């Protein structure tokens, strides 16, 4: 799973419309809105890096969006258990 933090900037008069449009995009969740400045912080989830980039492009194409930039990215992968005992070595 890929998680990215994205800053979206719209004209202050378009904040409500942009927030609604962002909330209906799959994998996108609005976390913070500053109506006076038109800044919106979203978190986006995608299965692949390609999906993440495509979703960012969809955000950039929304009406009124002046700026949409990824400011944070993380791979949320569960690491393999290092201390796990292989089945063939476990006691019965």
PDB file of N, CA and C in Angstrom:
ATOM      1  N   UNK A   1       0.852  -1.172   0.000  1.00  0.00           N
ATOM      2  CA  UNK A   1       0.000   0.000   0.000  1.00  0.00           C
ATOM      3  C   UNK A   1       0.896   1.232   0.000  1.00  0.00           C
ATOM      4  N   UNK A   2       0.576   2.189  -0.828  1.00  0.00           N
ATOM      5  CA  UNK A   2       1.277   3.457  -0.889  1.00  0.00           C
ATOM      6  C   UNK A   2       0.396   4.537  -0.281  1.00  0.00           C
ATOM      7  N   UNK A   3       0.946   5.307   0.623  1.00  0.00           N
ATOM      8  CA  UNK A   3       0.232   6.423   1.239  1.00  0.00           C
ATOM      9  C   UNK A   3       0.969   7.700   0.884  1.00  0.00           C
ATOM     10  N   UNK A   4       0.216   8.722   0.509  1.00  0.00           N
ATOM     11  CA  UNK A   4       0.848  10.000   0.219  1.00  0.00           C
ATOM     12  C   UNK A   4       0.041  11.134   0.824  1.00  0.00           C
ATOM     13  N   UNK A   5       0.778  12.122   1.335  1.00  0.00           N
ATOM     14  CA  UNK A   5       0.174  13.351   1.821  1.00  0.00           C
ATOM     15  C   UNK A   5       0.262  14.377   0.712  1.00  0.00           C
ATOM     16  N   UNK A   6      -0.852  15.002   0.390  1.00  0.00           N
ATOM     17  CA  UNK A   6      -0.910  15.931  -0.730  1.00  0.00           C
ATOM     18  C   UNK A   6      -1.476  17.262  -0.264  1.00  0.00           C
ATOM     19  N   UNK A   7      -0.798  18.341  -0.632  1.00  0.00           N
ATOM     20  CA  UNK A   7      -1.308  19.685  -0.392  1.00  0.00           C
ATOM     21  C   UNK A   7      -2.008  20.145  -1.657  1.00  0.00           C
ATOM     22  N   UNK A   8      -3.269  20.515  -1.507  1.00  0.00           N
ATOM     23  CA  UNK A   8      -4.073  21.018  -2.621  1.00  0.00           C
ATOM     24  C   UNK A   8      -4.390  22.478  -2.315  1.00  0.00           C
ATOM     25  N   UNK A   9      -4.208  23.348  -3.317  1.00  0.00           N
ATOM     26  CA  UNK A   9      -4.520  24.764  -3.141  1.00  0.00           C
ATOM     27  C   UNK A   9      -5.533  25.169  -4.201  1.00  0.00           C
ATOM     28  N   UNK A  10      -6.619  25.787  -3.740  1.00  0.00           N
ATOM     29  CA  UNK A  10      -7.682  26.290  -4.621  1.00  0.00           C
ATOM     30  C   UNK A  10      -7.994  27.722  -4.201  1.00  0.00           C
ATOM     31  N   UNK A  11      -8.660  28.499  -5.054  1.00  0.00           N
ATOM     32  CA  UNK A  11      -9.107  29.813  -4.593  1.00  0.00           C
ATOM     33  C   UNK A  11     -10.045  29.640  -3.396  1.00  0.00           C
ATOM     34  N   UNK A  12      -9.939  30.503  -2.393  1.00  0.00           N
ATOM     35  CA  UNK A  12     -10.792  30.364  -1.203  1.00  0.00           C
ATOM     36  C   UNK A  12     -12.281  30.197  -1.522  1.00  0.00           C
ATOM     37  N   UNK A  13     -12.751  30.817  -2.559  1.00  0.00           N
ATOM     38  CA  UNK A  13     -14.164  30.703  -2.920  1.00  0.00           C
ATOM     39  C   UNK A  13     -14.527  29.312  -3.422  1.00  0.00           C
ATOM     40  N   UNK A  14     -13.523  28.484  -3.788  1.00  0.00           N
ATOM     41  CA  UNK A  14     -13.780  27.143  -4.331  1.00  0.00           C
ATOM     42  C   UNK A  14     -13.504  26.025  -3.334  1.00  0.00           C
ATOM     43  N   UNK A  15     -13.200  26.371  -2.078  1.00  0.00           N
ATOM     44  CA  UNK A  15     -12.812  25.358  -1.091  1.00  0.00           C
ATOM     45  C   UNK A  15     -13.910  24.308  -0.890  1.00  0.00           C
ATOM     46  N   UNK A  16     -15.131  24.730  -0.712  1.00  0.00           N
ATOM     47  CA  UNK A  16     -16.216  23.767  -0.468  1.00  0.00           C
ATOM     48  C   UNK A  16     -16.399  22.820  -1.643  1.00  0.00           C
ATOM     49  N   UNK A  17     -16.416  23.359  -2.867  1.00  0.00           N
ATOM     50  CA  UNK A  17     -16.577  22.505  -4.055  1.00  0.00           C
ATOM     51  C   UNK A  17     -15.409  21.536  -4.195  1.00  0.00           C
ATOM     52  N   UNK A  18     -14.194  22.030  -3.976  1.00  0.00           N
ATOM     53  CA  UNK A  18     -13.017  21.178  -4.105  1.00  0.00           C
ATOM     54  C   UNK A  18     -13.012  20.086  -3.043  1.00  0.00           C
ATOM     55  N   UNK A  19     -13.401  20.426  -1.833  1.00  0.00           N
ATOM     56  CA  UNK A  19     -13.446  19.437  -0.756  1.00  0.00           C
ATOM     57  C   UNK A  19     -14.433  18.326  -1.093  1.00  0.00           C
ATOM     58  N   UNK A  20     -15.595  18.686  -1.605  1.00  0.00           N
ATOM     59  CA  UNK A  20     -16.584  17.675  -2.010  1.00  0.00           C
ATOM     60  C   UNK A  20     -16.032  16.794  -3.125  1.00  0.00           C
ATOM     61  N   UNK A  21     -15.386  17.424  -4.109  1.00  0.00           N
ATOM     62  CA  UNK A  21     -14.838  16.662  -5.240  1.00  0.00           C
ATOM     63  C   UNK A  21     -13.728  15.717  -4.784  1.00  0.00           C
ATOM     64  N   UNK A  22     -12.894  16.157  -3.867  1.00  0.00           N
ATOM     65  CA  UNK A  22     -11.818  15.303  -3.349  1.00  0.00           C
ATOM     66  C   UNK A  22     -12.367  14.127  -2.554  1.00  0.00           C
ATOM     67  N   UNK A  23     -13.386  14.373  -1.766  1.00  0.00           N
ATOM     68  CA  UNK A  23     -13.945  13.312  -0.913  1.00  0.00           C
ATOM     69  C   UNK A  23     -14.591  12.183  -1.696  1.00  0.00           C
ATOM     70  N   UNK A  24     -14.972  12.403  -2.933  1.00  0.00           N
ATOM     71  CA  UNK A  24     -15.584  11.324  -3.711  1.00  0.00           C
ATOM     72  C   UNK A  24     -14.565  10.540  -4.536  1.00  0.00           C
ATOM     73  N   UNK A  25     -13.328  11.011  -4.592  1.00  0.00           N
ATOM     74  CA  UNK A  25     -12.303  10.262  -5.323  1.00  0.00           C
ATOM     75  C   UNK A  25     -11.918   9.009  -4.533  1.00  0.00           C
ATOM     76  N   UNK A  26     -11.800   7.874  -5.206  1.00  0.00           N
ATOM     77  CA  UNK A  26     -11.431   6.649  -4.494  1.00  0.00           C
ATOM     78  C   UNK A  26     -10.027   6.762  -3.897  1.00  0.00           C
ATOM     79  N   UNK A  27      -9.906   6.349  -2.645  1.00  0.00           N
ATOM     80  CA  UNK A  27      -8.613   6.346  -1.978  1.00  0.00           C
ATOM     81  C   UNK A  27      -8.157   7.687  -1.441  1.00  0.00           C
ATOM     82  N   UNK A  28      -8.995   8.708  -1.547  1.00  0.00           N
ATOM     83  CA  UNK A  28      -8.626  10.058  -1.099  1.00  0.00           C
ATOM     84  C   UNK A  28      -9.466  10.433   0.111  1.00  0.00           C
ATOM     85  N   UNK A  29      -8.815  10.985   1.126  1.00  0.00           N
ATOM     86  CA  UNK A  29      -9.518  11.444   2.320  1.00  0.00           C
ATOM     87  C   UNK A  29      -9.008  12.830   2.697  1.00  0.00           C
ATOM     88  N   UNK A  30      -9.915  13.778   2.841  1.00  0.00           N
ATOM     89  CA  UNK A  30      -9.557  15.137   3.252  1.00  0.00           C
ATOM     90  C   UNK A  30      -9.327  15.130   4.758  1.00  0.00           C
ATOM     91  N   UNK A  31      -8.172  15.658   5.172  1.00  0.00           N
ATOM     92  CA  UNK A  31      -7.839  15.676   6.602  1.00  0.00           C
ATOM     93  C   UNK A  31      -7.873  17.063   7.218  1.00  0.00           C
ATOM     94  N   UNK A  32      -7.637  18.089   6.429  1.00  0.00           N
ATOM     95  CA  UNK A  32      -7.610  19.445   6.980  1.00  0.00           C
ATOM     96  C   UNK A  32      -7.946  20.442   5.875  1.00  0.00           C
ATOM     97  N   UNK A  33      -8.717  21.451   6.238  1.00  0.00           N
ATOM     98  CA  UNK A  33      -9.108  22.498   5.294  1.00  0.00           C
ATOM     99  C   UNK A  33      -8.892  23.853   5.946  1.00  0.00           C
ATOM    100  N   UNK A  34      -8.244  24.756   5.234  1.00  0.00           N
ATOM    101  CA  UNK A  34      -8.097  26.148   5.665  1.00  0.00           C
ATOM    102  C   UNK A  34      -8.858  27.020   4.665  1.00  0.00           C
ATOM    103  N   UNK A  35     -10.127  27.315   4.953  1.00  0.00           N
ATOM    104  CA  UNK A  35     -10.953  28.069   4.002  1.00  0.00           C
ATOM    105  C   UNK A  35     -10.370  29.428   3.615  1.00  0.00           C
ATOM    106  N   UNK A  36      -9.741  30.124   4.544  1.00  0.00           N
ATOM    107  CA  UNK A  36      -9.225  31.470   4.259  1.00  0.00           C
ATOM    108  C   UNK A  36      -8.086  31.469   3.247  1.00  0.00           C
ATOM    109  N   UNK A  37      -7.299  30.390   3.229  1.00  0.00           N
ATOM    110  CA  UNK A  37      -6.151  30.334   2.312  1.00  0.00           C
ATOM    111  C   UNK A  37      -6.378  29.415   1.126  1.00  0.00           C
ATOM    112  N   UNK A  38      -7.436  28.619   1.168  1.00  0.00           N
ATOM    113  CA  UNK A  38      -7.710  27.676   0.088  1.00  0.00           C
ATOM    114  C   UNK A  38      -6.841  26.430   0.140  1.00  0.00           C
ATOM    115  N   UNK A  39      -6.206  26.177   1.264  1.00  0.00           N
ATOM    116  CA  UNK A  39      -5.338  25.010   1.402  1.00  0.00           C
ATOM    117  C   UNK A  39      -6.131  23.822   1.940  1.00  0.00           C
ATOM    118  N   UNK A  40      -5.904  22.684   1.301  1.00  0.00           N
ATOM    119  CA  UNK A  40      -6.569  21.439   1.687  1.00  0.00           C
ATOM    120  C   UNK A  40      -5.495  20.359   1.784  1.00  0.00           C
ATOM    121  N   UNK A  41      -5.483  19.635   2.880  1.00  0.00           N
ATOM    122  CA  UNK A  41      -4.535  18.541   3.063  1.00  0.00           C
ATOM    123  C   UNK A  41      -5.296  17.231   2.916  1.00  0.00           C
ATOM    124  N   UNK A  42      -4.802  16.374   2.028  1.00  0.00           N
ATOM    125  CA  UNK A  42      -5.441  15.081   1.821  1.00  0.00           C
ATOM    126  C   UNK A  42      -4.424  13.962   1.991  1.00  0.00           C
ATOM    127  N   UNK A  43      -4.933  12.789   2.326  1.00  0.00           N
ATOM    128  CA  UNK A  43      -4.138  11.568   2.319  1.00  0.00           C
ATOM    129  C   UNK A  43      -4.729  10.674   1.253  1.00  0.00           C
ATOM    130  N   UNK A  44      -3.848  10.118   0.455  1.00  0.00           N
ATOM    131  CA  UNK A  44      -4.269   9.260  -0.647  1.00  0.00           C
ATOM    132  C   UNK A  44      -3.663   7.877  -0.469  1.00  0.00           C
ATOM    133  N   UNK A  45      -4.461   6.861  -0.705  1.00  0.00           N
ATOM    134  CA  UNK A  45      -3.988   5.477  -0.671  1.00  0.00           C
ATOM    135  C   UNK A  45      -4.078   4.899  -2.072  1.00  0.00           C
ATOM    136  N   UNK A  46      -3.049   4.148  -2.468  1.00  0.00           N
ATOM    137  CA  UNK A  46      -3.056   3.475  -3.760  1.00  0.00           C
ATOM    138  C   UNK A  46      -2.284   2.165  -3.630  1.00  0.00           C
ATOM    139  N   UNK A  47      -2.631   1.203  -4.444  1.00  0.00           N
ATOM    140  CA  UNK A  47      -1.973  -0.102  -4.391  1.00  0.00           C
ATOM    141  C   UNK A  47      -0.573  -0.065  -4.992  1.00  0.00           C
ATOM    142  N   UNK A  48      -0.357   0.780  -6.009  1.00  0.00           N
ATOM    143  CA  UNK A  48       0.935   0.833  -6.693  1.00  0.00           C
ATOM    144  C   UNK A  48       1.385   2.281  -6.827  1.00  0.00           C
ATOM    145  N   UNK A  49       2.655   2.460  -7.139  1.00  0.00           N
ATOM    146  CA  UNK A  49       3.172   3.806  -7.384  1.00  0.00           C
ATOM    147  C   UNK A  49       2.480   4.406  -8.611  1.00  0.00           C
ATOM    148  N   UNK A  50       2.264   3.588  -9.621  1.00  0.00           N
ATOM    149  CA  UNK A  50       1.589   4.066 -10.826  1.00  0.00           C
ATOM    150  C   UNK A  50       0.176   4.554 -10.505  1.00  0.00           C
ATOM    151  N   UNK A  51      -0.528   3.825  -9.656  1.00  0.00           N
ATOM    152  CA  UNK A  51      -1.868   4.228  -9.232  1.00  0.00           C
ATOM    153  C   UNK A  51      -1.836   5.508  -8.431  1.00  0.00           C
ATOM    154  N   UNK A  52      -0.803   5.655  -7.640  1.00  0.00           N
ATOM    155  CA  UNK A  52      -0.633   6.865  -6.836  1.00  0.00           C
ATOM    156  C   UNK A  52      -0.421   8.087  -7.729  1.00  0.00           C
ATOM    157  N   UNK A  53       0.425   7.948  -8.735  1.00  0.00           N
ATOM    158  CA  UNK A  53       0.698   9.055  -9.655  1.00  0.00           C
ATOM    159  C   UNK A  53      -0.548   9.385 -10.469  1.00  0.00           C
ATOM    160  N   UNK A  54      -1.259   8.363 -10.930  1.00  0.00           N
ATOM    161  CA  UNK A  54      -2.488   8.598 -11.706  1.00  0.00           C
ATOM    162  C   UNK A  54      -3.530   9.332 -10.870  1.00  0.00           C
ATOM    163  N   UNK A  55      -3.653   8.951  -9.598  1.00  0.00           N
ATOM    164  CA  UNK A  55      -4.624   9.616  -8.722  1.00  0.00           C
ATOM    165  C   UNK A  55      -4.223  11.066  -8.459  1.00  0.00           C
ATOM    166  N   UNK A  56      -2.926  11.325  -8.302  1.00  0.00           N
ATOM    167  CA  UNK A  56      -2.461  12.708  -8.133  1.00  0.00           C
ATOM    168  C   UNK A  56      -2.798  13.533  -9.374  1.00  0.00           C
ATOM    169  N   UNK A  57      -2.646  12.958 -10.557  1.00  0.00           N
ATOM    170  CA  UNK A  57      -3.002  13.657 -11.796  1.00  0.00           C
ATOM    171  C   UNK A  57      -4.498  13.974 -11.832  1.00  0.00           C
ATOM    172  N   UNK A  58      -5.343  13.058 -11.313  1.00  0.00           N
ATOM    173  CA  UNK A  58      -6.786  13.320 -11.258  1.00  0.00           C
ATOM    174  C   UNK A  58      -7.081  14.494 -10.329  1.00  0.00           C
ATOM    175  N   UNK A  59      -6.368  14.575  -9.210  1.00  0.00           N
ATOM    176  CA  UNK A  59      -6.558  15.687  -8.285  1.00  0.00           C
ATOM    177  C   UNK A  59      -6.164  16.996  -8.961  1.00  0.00           C
ATOM    178  N   UNK A  60      -5.027  16.991  -9.653  1.00  0.00           N
ATOM    179  CA  UNK A  60      -4.555  18.202 -10.333  1.00  0.00           C
ATOM    180  C   UNK A  60      -5.533  18.682 -11.402  1.00  0.00           C
ATOM    181  N   UNK A  61      -6.297  17.746 -11.974  1.00  0.00           N
ATOM    182  CA  UNK A  61      -7.233  18.089 -13.045  1.00  0.00           C
ATOM    183  C   UNK A  61      -8.596  18.556 -12.551  1.00  0.00           C
ATOM    184  N   UNK A  62      -8.833  18.513 -11.230  1.00  0.00           N
ATOM    185  CA  UNK A  62     -10.131  18.956 -10.713  1.00  0.00           C
ATOM    186  C   UNK A  62     -10.326  20.448 -10.966  1.00  0.00           C
ATOM    187  N   UNK A  63     -11.559  20.861 -11.232  1.00  0.00           N
ATOM    188  CA  UNK A  63     -11.835  22.281 -11.471  1.00  0.00           C
ATOM    189  C   UNK A  63     -11.406  23.149 -10.282  1.00  0.00           C
ATOM    190  N   UNK A  64     -10.698  24.218 -10.576  1.00  0.00           N
ATOM    191  CA  UNK A  64     -10.301  25.173  -9.553  1.00  0.00           C
ATOM    192  C   UNK A  64      -8.980  24.868  -8.871  1.00  0.00           C
ATOM    193  N   UNK A  65      -8.420  23.684  -9.090  1.00  0.00           N
ATOM    194  CA  UNK A  65      -7.163  23.336  -8.423  1.00  0.00           C
ATOM    195  C   UNK A  65      -6.018  24.125  -9.059  1.00  0.00           C
ATOM    196  N   UNK A  66      -5.370  24.941  -8.248  1.00  0.00           N
ATOM    197  CA  UNK A  66      -4.229  25.731  -8.708  1.00  0.00           C
ATOM    198  C   UNK A  66      -2.921  24.983  -8.472  1.00  0.00           C
ATOM    199  N   UNK A  67      -2.910  24.145  -7.439  1.00  0.00           N
ATOM    200  CA  UNK A  67      -1.702  23.414  -7.074  1.00  0.00           C
ATOM    201  C   UNK A  67      -2.098  22.143  -6.354  1.00  0.00           C
ATOM    202  N   UNK A  68      -1.442  21.066  -6.674  1.00  0.00           N
ATOM    203  CA  UNK A  68      -1.600  19.803  -5.946  1.00  0.00           C
ATOM    204  C   UNK A  68      -0.246  19.113  -5.992  1.00  0.00           C
ATOM    205  N   UNK A  69       0.401  19.052  -4.847  1.00  0.00           N
ATOM    206  CA  UNK A  69       1.740  18.476  -4.788  1.00  0.00           C
ATOM    207  C   UNK A  69       1.844  17.463  -3.660  1.00  0.00           C
ATOM    208  N   UNK A  70       2.513  16.359  -3.966  1.00  0.00           N
ATOM    209  CA  UNK A  70       2.766  15.340  -2.966  1.00  0.00           C
ATOM    210  C   UNK A  70       3.894  15.852  -2.064  1.00  0.00           C
ATOM    211  N   UNK A  71       3.618  15.924  -0.776  1.00  0.00           N
ATOM    212  CA  UNK A  71       4.620  16.422   0.164  1.00  0.00           C
ATOM    213  C   UNK A  71       5.121  15.319   1.103  1.00  0.00           C
ATOM    214  N   UNK A  72       4.507  14.154   1.016  1.00  0.00           N
ATOM    215  CA  UNK A  72       4.907  13.044   1.865  1.00  0.00           C
ATOM    216  C   UNK A  72       4.509  11.751   1.180  1.00  0.00           C
ATOM    217  N   UNK A  73       5.360  10.746   1.306  1.00  0.00           N
ATOM    218  CA  UNK A  73       5.061   9.447   0.701  1.00  0.00           C
ATOM    219  C   UNK A  73       5.647   8.353   1.588  1.00  0.00           C
ATOM    220  N   UNK A  74       4.899   7.278   1.730  1.00  0.00           N
ATOM    221  CA  UNK A  74       5.396   6.138   2.503  1.00  0.00           C
ATOM    222  C   UNK A  74       4.812   4.852   1.928  1.00  0.00           C
ATOM    223  N   UNK A  75       5.631   3.815   1.937  1.00  0.00           N
ATOM    224  CA  UNK A  75       5.154   2.476   1.609  1.00  0.00           C
ATOM    225  C   UNK A  75       4.719   1.850   2.916  1.00  0.00           C
ATOM    226  N   UNK A  76       3.496   1.432   3.003  1.00  0.00           N
ATOM    227  CA  UNK A  76       2.990   0.803   4.219  1.00  0.00           C
ATOM    228  C   UNK A  76       2.972  -0.697   3.990  1.00  0.00           C
ATOM    229  N   UNK A  77       4.143  -1.304   4.161  1.00  0.00           N
ATOM    230  CA  UNK A  77       4.259  -2.736   3.962  1.00  0.00           C
ATOM    231  C   UNK A  77       4.589  -3.394   5.292  1.00  0.00           C
ATOM    232  N   UNK A  78       3.969  -4.500   5.546  1.00  0.00           N
ATOM    233  CA  UNK A  78       4.263  -5.249   6.755  1.00  0.00           C
ATOM    234  C   UNK A  78       5.528  -6.068   6.504  1.00  0.00           C
ATOM    235  N   UNK A  79       6.586  -5.800   7.272  1.00  0.00           N
ATOM    236  CA  UNK A  79       7.820  -6.562   7.046  1.00  0.00           C
ATOM    237  C   UNK A  79       7.659  -8.011   7.477  1.00  0.00           C
ATOM    238  N   UNK A  80       8.419  -8.887   6.854  1.00  0.00           N
ATOM    239  CA  UNK A  80       8.333 -10.291   7.285  1.00  0.00           C
ATOM    240  C   UNK A  80       8.814 -10.420   8.723  1.00  0.00           C
ATOM    241  N   UNK A  81       8.242 -11.366   9.413  1.00  0.00           N
ATOM    242  CA  UNK A  81       8.626 -11.570  10.809  1.00  0.00           C
ATOM    243  C   UNK A  81      10.003 -12.208  10.858  1.00  0.00           C
ATOM    244  N   UNK A  82      10.938 -11.498  11.444  1.00  0.00           N
ATOM    245  CA  UNK A  82      12.314 -11.989  11.493  1.00  0.00           C
ATOM    246  C   UNK A  82      12.491 -13.092  12.523  1.00  0.00           C
ATOM    247  N   UNK A  83      11.686 -13.070  13.560  1.00  0.00           N
ATOM    248  CA  UNK A  83      11.854 -14.044  14.632  1.00  0.00           C
ATOM    249  C   UNK A  83      10.940 -15.257  14.486  1.00  0.00           C
ATOM    250  N   UNK A  84      10.230 -15.332  13.376  1.00  0.00           N
ATOM    251  CA  UNK A  84       9.313 -16.451  13.196  1.00  0.00           C
ATOM    252  C   UNK A  84      10.095 -17.755  13.042  1.00  0.00           C
ATOM    253  N   UNK A  85       9.605 -18.793  13.637  1.00  0.00           N
ATOM    254  CA  UNK A  85      10.244 -20.097  13.533  1.00  0.00           C
ATOM    255  C   UNK A  85       9.638 -20.819  12.337  1.00  0.00           C
ATOM    256  N   UNK A  86      10.485 -21.262  11.408  1.00  0.00           N
ATOM    257  CA  UNK A  86       9.949 -22.007  10.265  1.00  0.00           C
ATOM    258  C   UNK A  86       9.177 -23.238  10.747  1.00  0.00           C
ATOM    259  N   UNK A  87       8.121 -23.582  10.051  1.00  0.00           N
ATOM    260  CA  UNK A  87       7.234 -24.697  10.440  1.00  0.00           C
ATOM    261  C   UNK A  87       7.994 -25.987  10.625  1.00  0.00           C
ATOM    262  N   UNK A  88       8.975 -26.230   9.777  1.00  0.00           N
ATOM    263  CA  UNK A  88       9.714 -27.506   9.868  1.00  0.00           C
ATOM    264  C   UNK A  88      10.599 -27.571  11.110  1.00  0.00           C
ATOM    265  N   UNK A  89      10.829 -26.442  11.769  1.00  0.00           N
ATOM    266  CA  UNK A  89      11.655 -26.417  12.970  1.00  0.00           C
ATOM    267  C   UNK A  89      10.825 -26.302  14.254  1.00  0.00           C
ATOM    268  N   UNK A  90       9.556 -26.017  14.123  1.00  0.00           N
ATOM    269  CA  UNK A  90       8.700 -25.853  15.298  1.00  0.00           C
ATOM    270  C   UNK A  90       8.442 -27.198  15.951  1.00  0.00           C
ATOM    271  N   UNK A  91       8.370 -27.184  17.298  1.00  0.00           N
ATOM    272  CA  UNK A  91       8.065 -28.414  18.012  1.00  0.00           C
ATOM    273  C   UNK A  91       6.578 -28.736  17.906  1.00  0.00           C
ATOM    274  N   UNK A  92       6.282 -30.006  17.832  1.00  0.00           N
ATOM    275  CA  UNK A  92       4.877 -30.430  17.760  1.00  0.00           C
ATOM    276  C   UNK A  92       4.314 -30.617  19.126  1.00  0.00           C
TER     277      UNK A  92
END
